[in-house]
Coordinates of C-alpha atoms in Angstrom, one line a residue:
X7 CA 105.7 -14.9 -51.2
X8 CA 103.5 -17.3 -49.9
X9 CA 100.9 -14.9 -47.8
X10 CA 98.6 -18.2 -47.4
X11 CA 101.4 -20.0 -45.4
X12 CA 101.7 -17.4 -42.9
X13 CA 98.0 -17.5 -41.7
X14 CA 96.6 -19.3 -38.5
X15 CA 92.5 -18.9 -39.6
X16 CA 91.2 -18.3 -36.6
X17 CA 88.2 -19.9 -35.3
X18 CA 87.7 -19.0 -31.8
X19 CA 85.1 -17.0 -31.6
X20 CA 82.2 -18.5 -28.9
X21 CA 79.4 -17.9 -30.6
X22 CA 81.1 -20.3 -33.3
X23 CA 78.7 -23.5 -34.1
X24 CA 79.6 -26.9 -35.6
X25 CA 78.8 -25.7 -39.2
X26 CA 80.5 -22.3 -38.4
X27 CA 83.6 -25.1 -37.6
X28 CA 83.3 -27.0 -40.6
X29 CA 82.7 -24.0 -43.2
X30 CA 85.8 -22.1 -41.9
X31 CA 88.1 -25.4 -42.1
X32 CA 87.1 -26.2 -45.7
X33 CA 88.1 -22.6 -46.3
X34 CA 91.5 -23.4 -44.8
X35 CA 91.9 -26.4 -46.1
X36 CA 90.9 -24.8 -49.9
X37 CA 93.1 -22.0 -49.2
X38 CA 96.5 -24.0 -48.2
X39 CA 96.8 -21.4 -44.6
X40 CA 99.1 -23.0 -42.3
X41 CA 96.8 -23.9 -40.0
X42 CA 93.6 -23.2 -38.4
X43 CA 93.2 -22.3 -34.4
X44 CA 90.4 -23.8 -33.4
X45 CA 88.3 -24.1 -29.6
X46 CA 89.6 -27.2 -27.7
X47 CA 86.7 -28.7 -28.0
X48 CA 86.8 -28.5 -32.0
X49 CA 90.6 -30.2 -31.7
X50 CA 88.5 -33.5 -33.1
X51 CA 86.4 -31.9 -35.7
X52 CA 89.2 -30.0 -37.6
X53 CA 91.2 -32.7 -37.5
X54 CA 88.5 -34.8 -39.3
X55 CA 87.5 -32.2 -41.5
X56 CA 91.3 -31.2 -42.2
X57 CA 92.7 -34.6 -43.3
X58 CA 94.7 -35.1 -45.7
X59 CA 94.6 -31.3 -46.5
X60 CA 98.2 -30.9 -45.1
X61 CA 96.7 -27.7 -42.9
X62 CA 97.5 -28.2 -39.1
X63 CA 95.4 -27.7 -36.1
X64 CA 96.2 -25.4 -33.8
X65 CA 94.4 -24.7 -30.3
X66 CA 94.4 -22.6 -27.3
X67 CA 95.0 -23.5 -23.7
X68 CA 94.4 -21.4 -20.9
X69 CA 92.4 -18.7 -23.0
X70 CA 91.8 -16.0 -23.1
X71 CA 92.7 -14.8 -19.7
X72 CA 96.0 -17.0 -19.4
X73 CA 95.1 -17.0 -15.5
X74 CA 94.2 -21.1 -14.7
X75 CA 96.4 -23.2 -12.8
X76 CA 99.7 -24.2 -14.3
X77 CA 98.1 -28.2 -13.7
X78 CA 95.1 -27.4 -15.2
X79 CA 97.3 -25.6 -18.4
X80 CA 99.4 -28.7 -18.7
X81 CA 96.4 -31.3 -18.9
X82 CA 94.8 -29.2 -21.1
X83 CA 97.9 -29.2 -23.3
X84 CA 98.2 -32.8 -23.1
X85 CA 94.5 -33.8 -23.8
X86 CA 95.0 -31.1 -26.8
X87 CA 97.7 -33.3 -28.2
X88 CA 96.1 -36.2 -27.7
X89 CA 93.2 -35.1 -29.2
X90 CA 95.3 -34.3 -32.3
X91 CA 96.6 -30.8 -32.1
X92 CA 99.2 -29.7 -34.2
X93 CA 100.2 -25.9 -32.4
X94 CA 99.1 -24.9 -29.3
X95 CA 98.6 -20.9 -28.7
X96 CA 99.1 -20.5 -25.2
X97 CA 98.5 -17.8 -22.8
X98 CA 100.9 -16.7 -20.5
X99 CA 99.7 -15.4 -16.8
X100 CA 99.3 -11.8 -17.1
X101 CA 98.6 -10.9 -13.7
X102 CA 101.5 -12.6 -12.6
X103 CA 104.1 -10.6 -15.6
X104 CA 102.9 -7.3 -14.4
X105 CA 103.2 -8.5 -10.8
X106 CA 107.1 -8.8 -11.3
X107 CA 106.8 -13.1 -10.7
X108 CA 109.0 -14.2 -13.3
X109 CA 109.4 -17.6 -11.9
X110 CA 105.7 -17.9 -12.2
X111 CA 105.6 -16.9 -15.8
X112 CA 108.4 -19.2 -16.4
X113 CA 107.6 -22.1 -15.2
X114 CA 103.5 -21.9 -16.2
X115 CA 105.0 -21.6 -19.8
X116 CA 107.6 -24.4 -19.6
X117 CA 105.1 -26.5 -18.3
X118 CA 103.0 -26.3 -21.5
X119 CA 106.1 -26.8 -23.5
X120 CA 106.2 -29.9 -21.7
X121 CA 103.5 -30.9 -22.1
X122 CA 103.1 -30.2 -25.7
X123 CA 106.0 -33.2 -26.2
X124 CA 107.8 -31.0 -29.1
X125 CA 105.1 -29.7 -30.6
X126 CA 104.6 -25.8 -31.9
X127 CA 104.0 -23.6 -28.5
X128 CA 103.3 -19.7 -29.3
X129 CA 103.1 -17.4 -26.2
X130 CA 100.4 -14.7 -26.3
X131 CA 101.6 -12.5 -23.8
X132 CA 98.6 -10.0 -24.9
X133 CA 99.8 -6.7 -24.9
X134 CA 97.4 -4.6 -24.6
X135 CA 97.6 -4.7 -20.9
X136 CA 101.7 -4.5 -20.3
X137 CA 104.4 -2.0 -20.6
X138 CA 107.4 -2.2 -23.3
X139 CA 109.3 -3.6 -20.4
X140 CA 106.6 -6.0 -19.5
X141 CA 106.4 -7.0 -23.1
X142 CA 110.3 -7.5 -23.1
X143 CA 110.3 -9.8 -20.1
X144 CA 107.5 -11.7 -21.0
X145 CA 109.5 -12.3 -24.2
X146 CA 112.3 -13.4 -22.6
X147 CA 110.5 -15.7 -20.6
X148 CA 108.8 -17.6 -23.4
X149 CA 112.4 -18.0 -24.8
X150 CA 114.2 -19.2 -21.7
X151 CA 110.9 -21.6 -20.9
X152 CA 111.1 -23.2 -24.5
X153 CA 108.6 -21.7 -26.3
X154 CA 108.5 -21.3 -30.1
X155 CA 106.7 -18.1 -31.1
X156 CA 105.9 -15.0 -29.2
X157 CA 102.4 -13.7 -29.5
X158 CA 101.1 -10.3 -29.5
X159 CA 97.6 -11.0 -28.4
X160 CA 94.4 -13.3 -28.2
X161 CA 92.1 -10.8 -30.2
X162 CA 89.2 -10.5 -27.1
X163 CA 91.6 -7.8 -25.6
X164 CA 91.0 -4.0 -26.3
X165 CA 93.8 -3.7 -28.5
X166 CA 95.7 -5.9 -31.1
X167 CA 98.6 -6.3 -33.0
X168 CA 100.7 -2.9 -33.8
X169 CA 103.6 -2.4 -35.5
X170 CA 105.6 -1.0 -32.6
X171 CA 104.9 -4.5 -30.8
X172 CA 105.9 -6.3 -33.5
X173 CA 109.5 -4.4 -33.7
X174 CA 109.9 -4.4 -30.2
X175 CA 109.1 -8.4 -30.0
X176 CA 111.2 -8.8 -32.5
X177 CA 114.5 -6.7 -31.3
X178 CA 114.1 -9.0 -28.3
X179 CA 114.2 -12.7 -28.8
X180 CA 116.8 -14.8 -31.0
X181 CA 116.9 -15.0 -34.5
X182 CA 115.0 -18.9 -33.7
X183 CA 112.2 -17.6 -31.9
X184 CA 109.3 -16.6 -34.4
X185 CA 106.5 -13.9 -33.9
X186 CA 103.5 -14.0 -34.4
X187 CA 101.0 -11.1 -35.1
X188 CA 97.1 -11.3 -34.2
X189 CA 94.0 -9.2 -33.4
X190 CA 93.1 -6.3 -36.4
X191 CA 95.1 -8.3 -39.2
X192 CA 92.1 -7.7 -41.6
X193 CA 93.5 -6.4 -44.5
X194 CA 96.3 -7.8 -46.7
X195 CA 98.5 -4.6 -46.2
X196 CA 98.3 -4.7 -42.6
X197 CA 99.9 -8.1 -42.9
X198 CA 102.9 -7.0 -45.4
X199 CA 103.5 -4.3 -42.6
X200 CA 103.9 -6.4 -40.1
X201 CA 105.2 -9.1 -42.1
X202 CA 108.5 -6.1 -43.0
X203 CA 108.5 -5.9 -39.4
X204 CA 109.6 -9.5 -38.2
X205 CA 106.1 -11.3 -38.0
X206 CA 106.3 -14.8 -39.9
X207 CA 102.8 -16.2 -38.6
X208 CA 99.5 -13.6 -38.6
X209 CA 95.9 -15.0 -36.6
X210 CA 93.4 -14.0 -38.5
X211 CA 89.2 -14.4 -39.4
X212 CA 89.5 -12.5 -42.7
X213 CA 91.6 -14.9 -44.5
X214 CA 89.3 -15.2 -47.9
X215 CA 89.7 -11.0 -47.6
X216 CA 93.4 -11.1 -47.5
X217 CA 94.0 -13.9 -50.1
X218 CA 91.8 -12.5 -52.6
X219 CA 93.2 -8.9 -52.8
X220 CA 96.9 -10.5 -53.1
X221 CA 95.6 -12.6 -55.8
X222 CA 94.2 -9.5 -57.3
X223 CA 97.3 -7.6 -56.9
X224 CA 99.0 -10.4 -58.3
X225 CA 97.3 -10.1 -61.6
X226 CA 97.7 -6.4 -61.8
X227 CA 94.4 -5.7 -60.6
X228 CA 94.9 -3.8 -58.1
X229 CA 97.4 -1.3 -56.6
X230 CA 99.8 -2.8 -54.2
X231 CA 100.2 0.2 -50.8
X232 CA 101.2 -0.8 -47.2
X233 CA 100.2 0.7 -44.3
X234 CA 100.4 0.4 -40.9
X235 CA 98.4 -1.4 -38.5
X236 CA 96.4 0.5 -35.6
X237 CA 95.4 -2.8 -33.8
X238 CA 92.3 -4.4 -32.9
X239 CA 90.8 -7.4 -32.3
X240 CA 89.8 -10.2 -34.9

């Protein structure tokens, strides 16, 4: 199993300087994760600092709150791609999913799919705030509006990622849609949880953390137990 492959490092953080940039791409890029999700304004910088490493750049538009204009989502998604931007973690309108305005949701999300011209678009629909049936809907719209991967949260919400989310996220999109686990995935048995669950892609600051112990585990070092995941942020 390659854990490394399934990891979006995540540098998103806003205290985050240029250094902080560069020393956690060269971490990505020496680990082999799939990618690292960086600011928008660092689009540029990982991509210099990633080439020829084969690890993509990913970004976020309309984050964390998911609540900017649907215009102001879709330029943002095309200046990301211009700037070089692999993936593009997006953030649904939450206001507007618990409101019941499905059309909103919908067409906010297609219009970053759009805009993304065929590139990777995950949907953070950040559960924290929404019911199982909010959860399911928002699901459902990401689907129907294009979207590859659902997203359990941004990690700057009071919860994370649990396993029941991950299940239930899951049970409710196609077989083509992917899921993607982040806030609290800090410890390589948290992963494997959610991982048994259905998630394929995990967000995530303590990569070096969860490599090193499946290394470890790998060699015989250490014990191999799986729990499961109580949430949290980054």
């Amino acid at each position: 199993m390659n854990i490394a492959k399934m990891i979006d490092h995540s540098l998103l953080r806003p205290e985050l300087s240029t250094d902080d940039v560069r020393r956690g791409c060269r971490i990505a890029g020496v680990r082999q994760v799939a990618s690292v999700c960086v600011r928008p304004s660092d689009v540029g910088l990982a991509k210099h600092e990633l080439a020829g490493t084969g690890v993509l750049v990913g970004t976020v538009a309309g984050f964390p709150h998911g609540d900017t204009l649907t215009t102001i989502k879709a330029a943002e998604t095309r200046a990301l791609a211009e700037a070089g931007a692999d993936e593009i973690d997006m953030v649904l309108h939450i206001g507007r999913l618990r409101s019941g305005d499905t059309a909103y949701v919908h067409d906010d999300i297609a219009a970053v799919v759009a805009a993304a011209q065929g590139r990777v678009v995950k949907v953070i629909l950040e559960n924290a705030y929404l019911t199982d049936e909010q959860k399911v809907t928002g699901c459902r719209l990401a689907e129907q509006a294009g979207a590859h991967f659902v997203k359990t949260s941004t990690g700057f919400a009071p919860g994370g990622a649990t396993l029941a989310d991950i299940q239930l996220m899951r049970a409710t999109v196609s077989p083509h849609i992917q899921v993607k686990a982040a806030g609290g995935v800090r410890a390589l048995d948290t992963l494997l949880t959610l991982h048994q669950a259905g998630a394929t892609r995990f967000g995530a600051t303590a990569t070096e953390t969860i490599l090193d112990d499946h290394a470890a585990r790998e060699r015989g070092e250490r014990p191999a137990t799986v729990t499961a995941s109580t949430g949290g942020d980054y």
